[in-house]
Amino acid sequence: MVLGSILFASLLLIMNLMNIRLLYSGTYSRLQKGEKAVNLSLIASASGLGYVLAQLILSSFFVESVKNLMIIGVFSILSVATAHFSTSIHKYFYIRRNIEKVKQVYPQFGLPKKLRT
């Protein structure tokens, strides 16, 4: 259980560091503008799904308890969800720090729905 917790924490740390790096390197802005060199969402989805499937397959051979399989499944889902939500959190902090830049690119940003075109 200790090893699993360490691996879970390291996965969260690695995913957060990757998201910060992608955010500040301009990758997210290029993706929003449509400049796609590589489809990152497919890669991220496949790696997360592969992680979950690998955990379940390996656990089914080495773990005899269904309860342990359920715990591993919940941890896997939490790790993928946390990686997804960390992206949104970093985008939120970027927008809060650079609100003027965002309004230059998207003039409707922050306007009430009635005033947007």
C-alpha atoms as a printed R data frame, in Angstrom:
    type eleno elety resid chain resno       x       y       z
1   ATOM     1    CA   MET     A     1   0.000   0.000   0.000
2   ATOM     2    CA   VAL     A     2   2.929   2.304   0.730
3   ATOM     3    CA   LEU     A     3   4.443   1.681  -2.694
4   ATOM     4    CA   GLY     A     4   1.093   2.376  -4.346
5   ATOM     5    CA   SER     A     5   0.748   5.654  -2.469
6   ATOM     6    CA   ILE     A     6   4.265   6.674  -3.461
7   ATOM     7    CA   LEU     A     7   3.583   5.834  -7.108
8   ATOM     8    CA   PHE     A     8   0.269   7.705  -6.980
9   ATOM     9    CA   ALA     A     9   1.929  10.801  -5.513
10  ATOM    10    CA   SER     A    10   4.728  10.641  -8.089
11  ATOM    11    CA   LEU     A    11   2.174  10.333 -10.902
12  ATOM    12    CA   LEU     A    12   0.389  13.447  -9.641
13  ATOM    13    CA   LEU     A    13   3.663  15.337  -9.389
14  ATOM    14    CA   ILE     A    14   4.806  14.318 -12.877
15  ATOM    15    CA   MET     A    15   1.455  15.201 -14.468
16  ATOM    16    CA   ASN     A    16   1.390  18.601 -12.750
17  ATOM    17    CA   LEU     A    17   4.946  19.356 -13.860
18  ATOM    18    CA   MET     A    18   4.064  18.341 -17.430
19  ATOM    19    CA   ASN     A    19   0.986  20.574 -17.421
20  ATOM    20    CA   ILE     A    20   2.948  23.540 -16.077
21  ATOM    21    CA   ARG     A    21   5.610  23.009 -18.739
22  ATOM    22    CA   LEU     A    22   3.009  22.782 -21.517
23  ATOM    23    CA   LEU     A    23   1.171  25.835 -20.209
24  ATOM    24    CA   TYR     A    24   4.179  28.134 -20.064
25  ATOM    25    CA   SER     A    25   5.805  26.857 -23.265
26  ATOM    26    CA   GLY     A    26   2.825  28.064 -25.297
27  ATOM    27    CA   THR     A    27   1.659  24.600 -26.333
28  ATOM    28    CA   TYR     A    28  -1.872  25.152 -25.042
29  ATOM    29    CA   SER     A    29  -2.198  28.467 -26.892
30  ATOM    30    CA   ARG     A    30  -0.988  26.848 -30.131
31  ATOM    31    CA   LEU     A    31  -3.516  24.045 -29.671
32  ATOM    32    CA   GLN     A    32  -6.308  26.579 -29.123
33  ATOM    33    CA   LYS     A    33  -5.315  28.394 -32.315
34  ATOM    34    CA   GLY     A    34  -5.515  25.124 -34.230
35  ATOM    35    CA   GLU     A    35  -1.793  24.634 -34.812
36  ATOM    36    CA   LYS     A    36  -1.673  20.903 -34.127
37  ATOM    37    CA   ALA     A    37   1.523  19.042 -34.847
38  ATOM    38    CA   VAL     A    38   0.587  16.092 -32.641
39  ATOM    39    CA   ASN     A    39  -2.798  15.186 -31.209
40  ATOM    40    CA   LEU     A    40  -1.958  15.436 -27.500
41  ATOM    41    CA   SER     A    41  -5.436  14.634 -26.230
42  ATOM    42    CA   LEU     A    42  -5.349  11.212 -27.877
43  ATOM    43    CA   ILE     A    43  -1.919  10.491 -26.400
44  ATOM    44    CA   ALA     A    44  -2.998  11.610 -22.926
45  ATOM    45    CA   SER     A    45  -6.201   9.581 -23.096
46  ATOM    46    CA   ALA     A    46  -4.415   6.476 -24.329
47  ATOM    47    CA   SER     A    47  -1.741   6.667 -21.644
48  ATOM    48    CA   GLY     A    48  -4.305   7.129 -18.882
49  ATOM    49    CA   LEU     A    49  -6.471   4.317 -20.203
50  ATOM    50    CA   GLY     A    50  -3.427   2.075 -20.584
51  ATOM    51    CA   TYR     A    51  -2.438   2.767 -16.997
52  ATOM    52    CA   VAL     A    52  -5.883   1.838 -15.701
53  ATOM    53    CA   LEU     A    53  -6.078  -1.327 -17.813
54  ATOM    54    CA   ALA     A    54  -2.574  -2.421 -16.844
55  ATOM    55    CA   GLN     A    55  -3.391  -1.992 -13.162
56  ATOM    56    CA   LEU     A    56  -6.573  -4.021 -13.476
57  ATOM    57    CA   ILE     A    57  -4.972  -6.802 -15.524
58  ATOM    58    CA   LEU     A    58  -1.936  -7.137 -13.270
59  ATOM    59    CA   SER     A    59  -4.089  -6.957 -10.164
60  ATOM    60    CA   SER     A    60  -6.390  -9.699 -11.392
61  ATOM    61    CA   PHE     A    61  -3.413 -12.094 -11.540
62  ATOM    62    CA   PHE     A    62  -1.754 -11.146  -8.262
63  ATOM    63    CA   VAL     A    63  -4.609  -9.986  -6.020
64  ATOM    64    CA   GLU     A    64  -7.239 -12.370  -4.735
65  ATOM    65    CA   SER     A    65  -9.563  -9.805  -3.190
66  ATOM    66    CA   VAL     A    66 -12.185  -7.941  -5.182
67  ATOM    67    CA   LYS     A    67 -11.948  -5.140  -2.622
68  ATOM    68    CA   ASN     A    68  -8.318  -4.531  -3.568
69  ATOM    69    CA   LEU     A    69  -9.278  -4.440  -7.252
70  ATOM    70    CA   MET     A    70 -11.917  -1.824  -6.474
71  ATOM    71    CA   ILE     A    71  -9.414   0.291  -4.527
72  ATOM    72    CA   ILE     A    72  -6.932   0.118  -7.412
73  ATOM    73    CA   GLY     A    73  -9.691   1.097  -9.844
74  ATOM    74    CA   VAL     A    74 -10.680   4.089  -7.711
75  ATOM    75    CA   PHE     A    75  -7.042   5.203  -7.379
76  ATOM    76    CA   SER     A    76  -6.613   4.917 -11.141
77  ATOM    77    CA   ILE     A    77  -9.713   6.972 -11.855
78  ATOM    78    CA   LEU     A    78  -8.631   9.566  -9.290
79  ATOM    79    CA   SER     A    79  -5.190   9.862 -10.869
80  ATOM    80    CA   VAL     A    80  -6.611  10.422 -14.352
81  ATOM    81    CA   ALA     A    81  -9.203  12.898 -13.025
82  ATOM    82    CA   THR     A    82  -6.569  14.798 -11.053
83  ATOM    83    CA   ALA     A    83  -4.358  15.092 -14.114
84  ATOM    84    CA   HIS     A    84  -7.311  16.454 -16.090
85  ATOM    85    CA   PHE     A    85  -8.350  18.933 -13.390
86  ATOM    86    CA   SER     A    86  -4.807  20.181 -12.847
87  ATOM    87    CA   THR     A    87  -4.796  21.423 -16.436
88  ATOM    88    CA   SER     A    88  -7.897  23.494 -15.773
89  ATOM    89    CA   ILE     A    89  -6.452  24.893 -12.551
90  ATOM    90    CA   HIS     A    90  -3.260  26.023 -14.278
91  ATOM    91    CA   LYS     A    91  -5.257  27.628 -17.092
92  ATOM    92    CA   TYR     A    92  -7.333  29.447 -14.459
93  ATOM    93    CA   PHE     A    93  -4.234  30.825 -12.723
94  ATOM    94    CA   TYR     A    94  -2.760  31.862 -16.087
95  ATOM    95    CA   ILE     A    95  -5.944  33.738 -16.990
96  ATOM    96    CA   ARG     A    96  -6.021  35.466 -13.592
97  ATOM    97    CA   ARG     A    97  -2.411  36.636 -13.983
98  ATOM    98    CA   ASN     A    98  -2.717  37.668 -17.647
99  ATOM    99    CA   ILE     A    99  -6.281  38.929 -17.958
100 ATOM   100    CA   GLU     A   100  -5.302  41.757 -20.328
101 ATOM   101    CA   LYS     A   101  -3.573  39.384 -22.753
102 ATOM   102    CA   VAL     A   102  -6.619  37.128 -22.724
103 ATOM   103    CA   LYS     A   103  -8.919  40.088 -23.440
104 ATOM   104    CA   GLN     A   104  -6.698  41.129 -26.365
105 ATOM   105    CA   VAL     A   105  -7.059  37.694 -27.929
106 ATOM   106    CA   TYR     A   106 -10.721  37.181 -26.923
107 ATOM   107    CA   PRO     A   107 -12.427  40.604 -26.642
108 ATOM   108    CA   GLN     A   108 -15.705  39.014 -25.482
109 ATOM   109    CA   PHE     A   109 -14.005  37.459 -22.451
110 ATOM   110    CA   GLY     A   110 -15.631  38.606 -19.213
111 ATOM   111    CA   LEU     A   111 -18.609  40.266 -20.899
112 ATOM   112    CA   PRO     A   112 -22.177  39.311 -19.958
113 ATOM   113    CA   LYS     A   113 -23.810  36.796 -22.283
114 ATOM   114    CA   LYS     A   114 -26.142  39.424 -23.784
115 ATOM   115    CA   LEU     A   115 -23.227  41.610 -24.937
116 ATOM   116    CA   ARG     A   116 -21.252  38.806 -26.582
117 ATOM   117    CA   THR     A   117 -21.534  38.500 -30.351
